[in-house]
Coordinates of C-alpha atoms and ligand atoms in Angstrom, one line a residue:
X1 CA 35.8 -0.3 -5.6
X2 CA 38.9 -1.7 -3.8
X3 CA 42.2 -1.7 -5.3
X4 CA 42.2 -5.7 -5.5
X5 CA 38.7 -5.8 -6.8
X6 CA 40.0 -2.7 -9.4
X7 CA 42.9 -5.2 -10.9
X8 CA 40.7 -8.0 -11.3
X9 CA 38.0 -5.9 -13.3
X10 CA 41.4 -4.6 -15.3
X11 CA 42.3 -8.0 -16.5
X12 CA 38.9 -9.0 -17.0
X13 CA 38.9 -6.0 -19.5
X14 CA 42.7 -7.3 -20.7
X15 CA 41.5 -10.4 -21.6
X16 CA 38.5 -9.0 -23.7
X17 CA 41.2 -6.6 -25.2
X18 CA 43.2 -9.9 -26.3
X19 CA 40.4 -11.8 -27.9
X20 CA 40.4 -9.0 -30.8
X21 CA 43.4 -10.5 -32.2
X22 CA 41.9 -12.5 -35.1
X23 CA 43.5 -15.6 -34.0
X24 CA 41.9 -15.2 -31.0
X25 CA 38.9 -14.5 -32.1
X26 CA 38.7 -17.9 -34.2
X27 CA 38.9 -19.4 -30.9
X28 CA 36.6 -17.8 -28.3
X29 CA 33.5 -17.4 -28.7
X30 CA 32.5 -13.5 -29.2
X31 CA 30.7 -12.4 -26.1
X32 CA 26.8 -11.7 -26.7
X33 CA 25.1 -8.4 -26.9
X34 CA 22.9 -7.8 -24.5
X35 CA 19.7 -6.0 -24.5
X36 CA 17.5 -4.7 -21.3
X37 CA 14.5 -3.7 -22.3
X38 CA 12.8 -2.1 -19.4
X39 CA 8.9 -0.3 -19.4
X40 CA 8.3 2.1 -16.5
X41 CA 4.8 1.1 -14.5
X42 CA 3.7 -1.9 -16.7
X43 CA 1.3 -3.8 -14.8
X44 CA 1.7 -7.6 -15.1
X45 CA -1.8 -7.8 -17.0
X46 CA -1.2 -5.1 -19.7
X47 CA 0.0 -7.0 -22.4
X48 CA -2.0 -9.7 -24.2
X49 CA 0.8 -12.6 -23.4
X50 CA -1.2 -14.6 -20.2
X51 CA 1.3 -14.4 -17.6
X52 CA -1.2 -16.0 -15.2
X53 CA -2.9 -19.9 -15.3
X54 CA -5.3 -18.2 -17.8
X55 CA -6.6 -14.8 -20.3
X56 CA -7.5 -12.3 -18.6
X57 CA -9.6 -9.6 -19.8
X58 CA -6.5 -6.8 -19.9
X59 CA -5.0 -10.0 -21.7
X60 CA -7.8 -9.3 -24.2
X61 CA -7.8 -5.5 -24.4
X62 CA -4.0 -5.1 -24.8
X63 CA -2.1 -5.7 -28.3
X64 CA 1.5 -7.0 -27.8
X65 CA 2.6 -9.3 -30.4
X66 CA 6.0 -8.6 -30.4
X67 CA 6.2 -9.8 -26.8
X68 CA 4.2 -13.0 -28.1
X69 CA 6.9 -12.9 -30.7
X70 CA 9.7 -12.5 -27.3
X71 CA 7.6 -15.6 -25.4
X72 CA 7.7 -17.6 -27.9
X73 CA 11.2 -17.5 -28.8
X74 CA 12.6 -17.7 -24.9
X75 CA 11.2 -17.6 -21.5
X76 CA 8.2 -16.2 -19.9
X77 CA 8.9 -16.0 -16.2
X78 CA 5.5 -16.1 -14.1
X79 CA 7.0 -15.1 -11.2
X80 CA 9.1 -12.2 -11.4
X81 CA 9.4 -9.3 -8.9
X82 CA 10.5 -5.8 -8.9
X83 CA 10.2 -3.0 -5.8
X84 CA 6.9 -1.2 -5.9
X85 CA 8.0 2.3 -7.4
X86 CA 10.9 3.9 -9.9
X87 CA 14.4 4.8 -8.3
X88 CA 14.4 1.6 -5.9
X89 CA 14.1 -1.1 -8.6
X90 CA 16.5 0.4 -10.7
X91 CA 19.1 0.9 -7.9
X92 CA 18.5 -2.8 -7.4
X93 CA 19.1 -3.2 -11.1
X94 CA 22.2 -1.1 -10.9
X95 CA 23.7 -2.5 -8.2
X96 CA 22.4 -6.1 -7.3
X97 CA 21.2 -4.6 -3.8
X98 CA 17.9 -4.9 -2.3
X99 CA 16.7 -1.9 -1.4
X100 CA 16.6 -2.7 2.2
X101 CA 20.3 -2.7 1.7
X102 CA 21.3 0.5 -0.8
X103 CA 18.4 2.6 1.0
X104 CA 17.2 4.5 -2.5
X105 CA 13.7 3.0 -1.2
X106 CA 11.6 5.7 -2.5
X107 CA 11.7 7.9 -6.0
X108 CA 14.2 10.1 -6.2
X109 CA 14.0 14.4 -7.8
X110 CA 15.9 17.1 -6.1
X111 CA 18.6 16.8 -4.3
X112 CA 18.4 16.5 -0.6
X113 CA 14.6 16.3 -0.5
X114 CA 12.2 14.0 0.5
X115 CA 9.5 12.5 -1.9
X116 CA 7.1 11.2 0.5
X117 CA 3.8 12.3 1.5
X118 CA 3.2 13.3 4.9
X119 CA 2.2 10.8 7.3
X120 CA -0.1 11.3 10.4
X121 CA 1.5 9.0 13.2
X122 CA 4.9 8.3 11.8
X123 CA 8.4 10.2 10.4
X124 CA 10.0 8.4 7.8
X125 CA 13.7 7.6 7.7
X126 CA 16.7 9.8 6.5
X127 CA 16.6 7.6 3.4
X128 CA 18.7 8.0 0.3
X129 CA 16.7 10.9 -1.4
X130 CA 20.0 11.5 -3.9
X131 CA 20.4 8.0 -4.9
X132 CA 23.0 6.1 -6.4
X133 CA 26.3 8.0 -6.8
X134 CA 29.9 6.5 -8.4
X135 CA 32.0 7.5 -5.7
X136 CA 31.8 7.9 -2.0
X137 CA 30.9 10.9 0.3
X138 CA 27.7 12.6 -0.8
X139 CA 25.3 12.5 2.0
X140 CA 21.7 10.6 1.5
X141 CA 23.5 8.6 -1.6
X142 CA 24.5 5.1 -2.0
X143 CA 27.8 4.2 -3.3
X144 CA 28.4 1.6 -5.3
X145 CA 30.2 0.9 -9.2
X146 CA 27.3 0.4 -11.5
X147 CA 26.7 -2.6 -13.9
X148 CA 27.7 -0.3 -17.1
X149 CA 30.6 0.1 -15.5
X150 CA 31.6 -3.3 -15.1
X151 CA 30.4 -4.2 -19.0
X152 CA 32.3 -1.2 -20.1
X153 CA 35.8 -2.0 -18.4
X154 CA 35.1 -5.5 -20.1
X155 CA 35.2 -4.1 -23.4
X156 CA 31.0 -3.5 -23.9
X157 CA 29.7 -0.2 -25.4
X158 CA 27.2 0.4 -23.1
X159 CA 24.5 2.3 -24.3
X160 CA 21.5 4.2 -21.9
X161 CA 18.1 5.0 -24.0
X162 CA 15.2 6.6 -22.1
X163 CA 14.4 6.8 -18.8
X164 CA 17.3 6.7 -16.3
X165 CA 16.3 8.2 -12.6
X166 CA 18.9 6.8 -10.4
X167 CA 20.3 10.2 -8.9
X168 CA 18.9 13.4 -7.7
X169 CA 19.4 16.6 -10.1
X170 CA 22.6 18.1 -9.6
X171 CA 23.8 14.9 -8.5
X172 CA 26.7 13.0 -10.4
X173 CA 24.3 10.1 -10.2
X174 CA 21.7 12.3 -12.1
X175 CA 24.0 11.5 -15.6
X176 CA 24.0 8.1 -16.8
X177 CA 27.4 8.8 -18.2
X178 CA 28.9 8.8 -14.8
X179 CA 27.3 5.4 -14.0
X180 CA 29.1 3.9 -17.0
X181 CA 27.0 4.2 -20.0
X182 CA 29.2 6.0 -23.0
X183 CA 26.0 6.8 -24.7
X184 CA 23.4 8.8 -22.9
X185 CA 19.8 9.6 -25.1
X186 CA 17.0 10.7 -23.0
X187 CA 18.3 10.2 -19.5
X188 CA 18.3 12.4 -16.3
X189 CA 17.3 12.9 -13.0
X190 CA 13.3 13.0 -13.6
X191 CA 11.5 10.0 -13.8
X192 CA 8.9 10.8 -16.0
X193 CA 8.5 12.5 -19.2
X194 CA 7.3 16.4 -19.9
X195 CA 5.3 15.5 -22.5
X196 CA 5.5 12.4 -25.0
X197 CA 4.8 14.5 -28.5
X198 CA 7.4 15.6 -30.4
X199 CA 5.2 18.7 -31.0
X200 CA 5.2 19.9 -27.6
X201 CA 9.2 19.1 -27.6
X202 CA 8.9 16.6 -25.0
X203 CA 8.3 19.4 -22.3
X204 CA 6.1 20.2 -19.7
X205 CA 5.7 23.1 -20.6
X206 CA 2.8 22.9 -22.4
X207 CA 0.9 22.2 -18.9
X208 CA 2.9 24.6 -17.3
X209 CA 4.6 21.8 -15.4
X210 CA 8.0 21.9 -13.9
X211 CA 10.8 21.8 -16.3
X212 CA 12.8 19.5 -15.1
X213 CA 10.3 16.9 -16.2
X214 CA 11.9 18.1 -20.1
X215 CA 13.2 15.3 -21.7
X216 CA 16.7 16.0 -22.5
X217 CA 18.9 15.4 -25.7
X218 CA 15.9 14.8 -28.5
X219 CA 16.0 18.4 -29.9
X220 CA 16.5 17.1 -33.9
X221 CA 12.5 15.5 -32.8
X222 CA 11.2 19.1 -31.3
X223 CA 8.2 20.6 -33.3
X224 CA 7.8 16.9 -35.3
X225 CA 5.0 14.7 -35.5
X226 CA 7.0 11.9 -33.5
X227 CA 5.6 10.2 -30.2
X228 CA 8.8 9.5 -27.7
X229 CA 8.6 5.7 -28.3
X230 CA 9.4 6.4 -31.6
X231 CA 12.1 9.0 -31.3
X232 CA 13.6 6.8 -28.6
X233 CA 13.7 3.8 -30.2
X234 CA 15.0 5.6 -33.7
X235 CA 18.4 6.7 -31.4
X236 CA 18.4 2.8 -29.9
X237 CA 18.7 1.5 -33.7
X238 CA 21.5 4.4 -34.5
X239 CA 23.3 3.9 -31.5
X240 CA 23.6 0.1 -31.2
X241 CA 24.5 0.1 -35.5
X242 CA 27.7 2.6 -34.1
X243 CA 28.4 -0.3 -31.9
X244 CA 28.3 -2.7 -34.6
X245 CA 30.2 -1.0 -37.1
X246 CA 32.5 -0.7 -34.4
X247 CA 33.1 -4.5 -34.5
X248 CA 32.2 -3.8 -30.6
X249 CA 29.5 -6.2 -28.0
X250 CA 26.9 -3.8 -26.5
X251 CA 25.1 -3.3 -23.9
X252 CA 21.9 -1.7 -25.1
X253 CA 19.8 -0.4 -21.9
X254 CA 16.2 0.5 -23.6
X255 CA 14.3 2.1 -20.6
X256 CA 10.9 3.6 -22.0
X257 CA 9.5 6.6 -20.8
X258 CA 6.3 4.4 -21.8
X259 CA 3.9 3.3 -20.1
X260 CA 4.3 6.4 -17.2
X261 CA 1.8 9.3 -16.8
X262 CA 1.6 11.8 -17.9
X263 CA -0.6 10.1 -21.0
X264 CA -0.5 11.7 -24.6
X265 CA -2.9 9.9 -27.6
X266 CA -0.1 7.9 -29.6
X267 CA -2.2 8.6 -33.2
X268 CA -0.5 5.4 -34.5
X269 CA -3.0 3.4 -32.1
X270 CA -5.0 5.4 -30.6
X271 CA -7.9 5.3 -32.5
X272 CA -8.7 1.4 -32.4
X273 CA -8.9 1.5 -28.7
X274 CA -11.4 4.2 -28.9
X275 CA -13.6 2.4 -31.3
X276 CA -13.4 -0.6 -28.9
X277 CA -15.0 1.2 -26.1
X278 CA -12.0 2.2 -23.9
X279 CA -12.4 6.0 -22.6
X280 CA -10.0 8.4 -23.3
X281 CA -7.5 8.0 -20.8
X282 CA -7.9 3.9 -21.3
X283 CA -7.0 4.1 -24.7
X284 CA -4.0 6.7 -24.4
X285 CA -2.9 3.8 -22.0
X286 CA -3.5 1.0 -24.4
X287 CA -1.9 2.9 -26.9
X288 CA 1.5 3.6 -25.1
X289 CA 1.4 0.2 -24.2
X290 CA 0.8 -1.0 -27.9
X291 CA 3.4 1.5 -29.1
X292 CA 6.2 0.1 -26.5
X293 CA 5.6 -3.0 -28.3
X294 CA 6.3 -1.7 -31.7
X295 CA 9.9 -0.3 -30.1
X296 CA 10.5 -3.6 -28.9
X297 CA 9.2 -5.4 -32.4
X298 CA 11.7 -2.7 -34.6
X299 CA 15.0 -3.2 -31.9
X300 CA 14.4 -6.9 -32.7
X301 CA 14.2 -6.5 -36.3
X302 CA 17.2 -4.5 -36.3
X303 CA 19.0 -6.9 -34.5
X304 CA 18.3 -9.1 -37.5
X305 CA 18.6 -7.0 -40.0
X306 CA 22.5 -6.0 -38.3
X307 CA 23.2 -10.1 -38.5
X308 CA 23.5 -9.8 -34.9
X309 CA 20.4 -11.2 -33.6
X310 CA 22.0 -14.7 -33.0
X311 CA 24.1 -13.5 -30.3
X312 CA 21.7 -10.9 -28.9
X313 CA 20.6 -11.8 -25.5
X314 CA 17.0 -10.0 -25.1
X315 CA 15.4 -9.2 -21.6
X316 CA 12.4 -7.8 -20.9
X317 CA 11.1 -6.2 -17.7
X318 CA 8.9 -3.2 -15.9
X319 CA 10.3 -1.6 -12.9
X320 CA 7.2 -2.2 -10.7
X321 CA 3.1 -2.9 -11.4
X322 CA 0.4 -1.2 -12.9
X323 CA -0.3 2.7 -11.4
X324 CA -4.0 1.4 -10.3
X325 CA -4.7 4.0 -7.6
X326 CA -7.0 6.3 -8.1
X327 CA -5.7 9.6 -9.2
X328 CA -6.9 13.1 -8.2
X329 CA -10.5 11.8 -8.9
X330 CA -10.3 10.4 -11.8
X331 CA -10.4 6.6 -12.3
X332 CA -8.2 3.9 -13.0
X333 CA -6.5 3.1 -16.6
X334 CA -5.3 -0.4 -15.3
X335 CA -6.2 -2.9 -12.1
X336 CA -3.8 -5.8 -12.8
X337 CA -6.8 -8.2 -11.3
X338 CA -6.2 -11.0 -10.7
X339 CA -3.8 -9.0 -8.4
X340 CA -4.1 -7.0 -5.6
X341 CA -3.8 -3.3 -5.4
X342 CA -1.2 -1.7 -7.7
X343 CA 2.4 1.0 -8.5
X344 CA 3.3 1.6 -4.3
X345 CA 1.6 -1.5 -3.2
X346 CA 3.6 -4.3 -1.0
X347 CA 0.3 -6.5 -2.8
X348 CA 1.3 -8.5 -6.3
X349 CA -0.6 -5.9 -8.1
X350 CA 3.1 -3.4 -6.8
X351 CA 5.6 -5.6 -7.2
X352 CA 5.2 -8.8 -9.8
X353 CA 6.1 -7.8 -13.5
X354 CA 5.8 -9.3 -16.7
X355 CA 9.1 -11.0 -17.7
X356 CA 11.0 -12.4 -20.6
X357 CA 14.4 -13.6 -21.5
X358 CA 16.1 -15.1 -25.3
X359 CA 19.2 -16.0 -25.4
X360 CA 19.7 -17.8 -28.8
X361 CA 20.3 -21.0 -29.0
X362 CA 19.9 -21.5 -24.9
X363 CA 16.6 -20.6 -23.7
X364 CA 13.6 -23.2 -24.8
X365 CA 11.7 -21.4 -27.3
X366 CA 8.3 -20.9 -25.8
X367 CA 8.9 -22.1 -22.3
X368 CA 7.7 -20.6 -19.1
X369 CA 9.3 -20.6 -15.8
X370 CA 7.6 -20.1 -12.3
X371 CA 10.6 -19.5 -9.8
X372 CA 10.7 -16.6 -8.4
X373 CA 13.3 -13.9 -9.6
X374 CA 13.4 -10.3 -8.0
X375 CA 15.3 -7.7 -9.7
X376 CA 18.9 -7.1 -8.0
X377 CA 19.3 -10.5 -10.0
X378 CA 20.0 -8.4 -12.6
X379 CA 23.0 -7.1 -11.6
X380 CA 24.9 -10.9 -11.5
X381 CA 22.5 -12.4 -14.4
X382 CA 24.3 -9.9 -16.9
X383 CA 27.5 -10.0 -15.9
X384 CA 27.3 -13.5 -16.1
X385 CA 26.2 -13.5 -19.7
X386 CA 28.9 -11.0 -20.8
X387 CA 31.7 -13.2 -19.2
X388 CA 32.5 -10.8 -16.4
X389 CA 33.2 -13.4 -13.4
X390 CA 35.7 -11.0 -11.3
X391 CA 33.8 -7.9 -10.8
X392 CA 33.3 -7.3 -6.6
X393 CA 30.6 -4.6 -5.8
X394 CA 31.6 -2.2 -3.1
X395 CA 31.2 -3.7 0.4
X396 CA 31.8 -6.9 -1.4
X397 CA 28.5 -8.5 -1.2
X398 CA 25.1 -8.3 -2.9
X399 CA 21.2 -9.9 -2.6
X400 CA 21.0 -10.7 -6.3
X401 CA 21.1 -14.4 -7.1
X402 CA 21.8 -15.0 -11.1
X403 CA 19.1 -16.6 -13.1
X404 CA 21.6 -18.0 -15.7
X405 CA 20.5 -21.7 -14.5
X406 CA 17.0 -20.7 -15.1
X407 CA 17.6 -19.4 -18.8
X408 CA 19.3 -22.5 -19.2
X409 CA 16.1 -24.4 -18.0
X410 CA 17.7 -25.2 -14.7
X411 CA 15.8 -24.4 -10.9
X412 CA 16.6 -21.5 -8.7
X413 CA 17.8 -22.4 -5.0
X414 CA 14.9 -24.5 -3.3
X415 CA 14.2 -21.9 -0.1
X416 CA 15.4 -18.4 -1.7
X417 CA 13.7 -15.4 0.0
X418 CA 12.7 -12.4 -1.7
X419 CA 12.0 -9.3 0.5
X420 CA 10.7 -5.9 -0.1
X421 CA 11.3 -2.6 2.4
X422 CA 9.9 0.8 2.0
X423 CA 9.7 2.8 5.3
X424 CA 7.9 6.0 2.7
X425 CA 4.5 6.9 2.3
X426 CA 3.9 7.2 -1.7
X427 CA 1.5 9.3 -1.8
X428 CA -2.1 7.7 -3.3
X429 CA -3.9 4.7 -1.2
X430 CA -5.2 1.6 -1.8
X431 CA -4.3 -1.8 -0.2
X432 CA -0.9 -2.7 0.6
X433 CA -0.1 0.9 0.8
X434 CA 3.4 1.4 2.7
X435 CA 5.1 2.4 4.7
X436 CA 6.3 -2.2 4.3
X437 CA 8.3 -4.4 4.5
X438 CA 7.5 -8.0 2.8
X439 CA 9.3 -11.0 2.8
X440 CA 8.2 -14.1 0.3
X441 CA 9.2 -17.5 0.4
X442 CA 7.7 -20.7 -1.1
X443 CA 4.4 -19.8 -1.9
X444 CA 3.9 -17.7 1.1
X445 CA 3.9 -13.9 1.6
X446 CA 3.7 -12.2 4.7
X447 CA 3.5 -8.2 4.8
X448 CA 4.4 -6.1 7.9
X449 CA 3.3 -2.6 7.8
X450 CA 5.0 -0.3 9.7
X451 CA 1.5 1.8 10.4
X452 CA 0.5 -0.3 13.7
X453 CA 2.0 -2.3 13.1
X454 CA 0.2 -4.6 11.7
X455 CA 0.5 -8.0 9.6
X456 CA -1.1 -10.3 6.6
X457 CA 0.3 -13.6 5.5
X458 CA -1.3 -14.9 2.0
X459 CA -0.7 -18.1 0.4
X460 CA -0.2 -17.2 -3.3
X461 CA -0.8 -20.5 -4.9
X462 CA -4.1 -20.3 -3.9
X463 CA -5.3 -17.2 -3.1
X464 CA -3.4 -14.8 -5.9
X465 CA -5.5 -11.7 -5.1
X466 CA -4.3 -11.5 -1.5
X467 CA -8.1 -12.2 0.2
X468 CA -7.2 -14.0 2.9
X469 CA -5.2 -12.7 4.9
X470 CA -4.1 -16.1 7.5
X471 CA -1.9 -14.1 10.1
X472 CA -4.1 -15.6 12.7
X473 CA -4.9 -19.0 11.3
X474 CA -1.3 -20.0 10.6
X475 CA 0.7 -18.5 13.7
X476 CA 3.9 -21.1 12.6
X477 CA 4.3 -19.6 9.1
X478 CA 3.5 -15.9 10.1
X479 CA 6.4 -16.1 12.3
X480 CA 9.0 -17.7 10.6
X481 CA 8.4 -15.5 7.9
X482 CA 8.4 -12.4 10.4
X483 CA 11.7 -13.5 11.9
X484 CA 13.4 -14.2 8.8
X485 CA 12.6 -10.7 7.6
X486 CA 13.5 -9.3 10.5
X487 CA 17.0 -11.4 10.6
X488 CA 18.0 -9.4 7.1
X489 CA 16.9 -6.4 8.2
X490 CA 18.9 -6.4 11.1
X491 CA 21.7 -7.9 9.2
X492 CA 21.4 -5.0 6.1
X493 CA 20.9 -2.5 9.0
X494 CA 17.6 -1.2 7.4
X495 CA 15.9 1.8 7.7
X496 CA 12.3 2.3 9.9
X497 CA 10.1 5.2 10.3
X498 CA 9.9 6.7 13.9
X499 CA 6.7 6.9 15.8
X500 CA 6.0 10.7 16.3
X501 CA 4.3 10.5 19.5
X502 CA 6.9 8.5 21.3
X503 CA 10.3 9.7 19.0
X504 CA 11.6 5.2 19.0
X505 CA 11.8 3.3 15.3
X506 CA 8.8 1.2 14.7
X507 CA 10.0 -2.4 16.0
X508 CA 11.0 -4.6 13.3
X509 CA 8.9 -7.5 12.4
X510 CA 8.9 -11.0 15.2
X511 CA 9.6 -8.7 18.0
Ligands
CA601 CA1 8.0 3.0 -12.5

């Protein structure tokens, strides 16, 4: 952060400091809590709240009714986007970059190396592999201040739960302490747990995994009969009472573990799924999902029960779609029809996510909004709720737009553009595999993979499942999507992978 940008987040954080005079605080209204409630690889059909035109039958399978509970107080947004795996959304989240821009664009481990799978024709970019890091000069890392950071220096307790995979281990970035959170439970550099049983200590250990999968700081649970959602959510309740009883606002980041692999039977709701007909690994799925709800029903209740609930601002999110590939032979647990494809995919089945907002007293109880909203929005949305109009991200500009005017029932700006970039190769196939990039705008969606290269343009109001692709039939659109994609990736200076055989970047889209 520059030094200007530094004084103006100072007196931002003055200011809050002066409204805890009591005379003060007769006359400005206390600034809300906020809650993120974020669930890793939740497809946009898991849940029994229809986020499409209609049921589906995962609407049907799935129990959730503390999201129906969440719709039906605020707003269920139809159209909301994340990127298509982990550490890029939640980079974006972090910082209100797209990830074309902070160049975190695929999951993030060890430091200095390389998720991606190999890739016959092409080498993928010197991408960000150690992720997001507080201050400048560590190779492979974007800098940038983090959102905690900003809520904190405005007087916000700012409280990280769960998952947190933002920087490689050994990393600053790795500890979500450095990123501005006081409070750290459950957060590190791996995005996924060891184990979700409280009998197995949360390790992964007990598949002789790799340690560093261990979920960290939940000892007091080791050896017990608790599934993670529970212990989790049990040090979310504690920690945002502290804040309370602190007469402090707080910023209460509740990242599940749930719904990622690797699956354990949650015994709490396991058992119903089973006698409905699921198979095993269904039902563990169902399960986490059902128990994620709970977490989200008992943080709401809490709220309530705390006398805080009316100026709680509740958001709901997953940081990209349903894992639908097909593991190492085994079959699906999810398929997100009447999407396309799934977790890695540039298709709606990778990137759209169920979405909810409350903010008491604002949002129209029950209401459902279709504009589109991508997740760097984040970033400005929240620091727009908690009052914090000065803060200036490093390099001074970002791609998130708020979505304050759509809480408030408002529309979004008419021609906004939503793109996606990930020059990586995830790992398991299926269509809209990357290495991508995407741009969407209106109801149109055209895909450029980097493999060919090669194009599809869908219209999404009618075709949702992305089965016709009109690249040919509609040469107009195809290419003033392609050259507007191509304009911000120029502009962003983004990454491509580099043919092998001829050692140039694969040329950008419109070329
Ligand atoms: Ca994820």
């Amino acid at each position: 952060m520059n030094r200007r940008a530094f004084l103006k987040a100072a007196s931002a954080a003055a200011a809050w400091a002066a409204w805890g005079s009591p005379a003060r605080a007769q006359a400005r209204k206390r600034p809300p809590n906020i809650v993120f409630f974020l669930v890793d690889d939740m497809g946009w059909q898991d849940t029994s709240e229809p986020f499409w035109r209609e049921p589906t039958d995962l609407n049907r399978r799935y129990r959730t009714p503390n999201m129906h509970r969440l719709a039906g107080r605020g707003v269920k947004f139809t159209q909301a986007y994340a990127c298509s795996v982990c550490s890029p959304t939640r980079v974006s989240l972090m910082t209100g970059f797209n990830a074309a821009r902070h160049r975190v664009t695929n999951w993030t481990l060890r430091k200095d190396r390389c998720q991606d799978a190999p890739h016959p024709r092409l080498r993928m970019p010197e991408w960000n592999c150690n992720g997001l890091c507080p201050q400048g000069g560590l190779p492979r890392s974007v800098h940038a201040t983090p959102l905690p950071e900003f809520l904190r220096r405005a007087g916000y307790r700012t409280i990280h739960v769960g998952k947190a995979h933002w920087g490689a281990l050994g990393t600053t970035g790795a500890d979500p302490r450095n990123l501005g959170f006081d409070v750290n439970i459950g957060g590190h550099a791996a995005g996924g747990p060891g184990s979700y049983l409280g009998k197995q200590d949360f390790s992964a250990a007990w598949r002789k995994g790799d340690r560093i999968w261990d979920v960290p700081d939940l000892d007091k649970y080791h050896g017990q009969d608790v599934f993670l959602t529970e212990a989790l959510t049990r040090e979310a309740k504690r920690a945002f009472a502290d804040a309370v009883a602190q007469d402090k606002p707080f910023y209460l980041y509740m990242s599940h573990y749930a719904v990622h692999v690797p699956f354990a039977p949650d015994e709490r709701f396991v058992q119903a799924y089973r006698r409905a007909g699921l198979d095993q690994t269904e039902s563990m799925y169902a399960a986490l999902v059902e128990g994620m709800d709970k977490s989200l029903g008992d943080i709401m209740d809490h709220l309530q029960a705390l006398g805080v609930a009316d100026n709680t601002i509740v958001l709901f999110m997953s940081d990209n779609g349903g894992l639908s590939a097909h593991g190492r032979g085994g079959k699906p647990h999810t398929h997100n029809r009447p999407l396309s494809s799934g977790k890695g995919s540039a298709r709606e089945g990778g990137i759209r996510v169920p979405m909810l907002a409350y903010w008491p007293g604002v949002t129209r109880a029950g209401s459902t909004c279709d504009e589109l909203v991508m997740i760097e929005d984040y970033f400005p949305t929240i620091l727009e709720l908690a009052g914090v109009r000065d803060a200036r991200q490093v390099g001074g500009e970002i791609d998130g737009v708020s979505f304050v005017p759509l809480l408030r029932g408002g529309k979004g700006p008419a021609d906004r553009a939503l793109v996606w970039h990930y020059p990586n190769v995830w790992g398991p196939q299926g269509p809209g595999i990357g290495p991508y990039s995407a741009i969407r705008q209106g109801d149109w969606k055209y895909i450029y993979y980097h493999d060919g290269p090669r194009e599809e343009l869908f219209n999404l109001a009618d075709d949702i499942s992305e089965t016709r692709n009109l690249a040919d039939q509609k040469p107009e659109i195809r290419s003033r999507l392609a050259l507007l994609l191509r304009e911000y990736l120029l502009r962003v200076k983004a990454q491509m992978p580099v043919d092998k055989k001829s050692n140039t970047p694969v040329s950008l889209p419109g070329t």
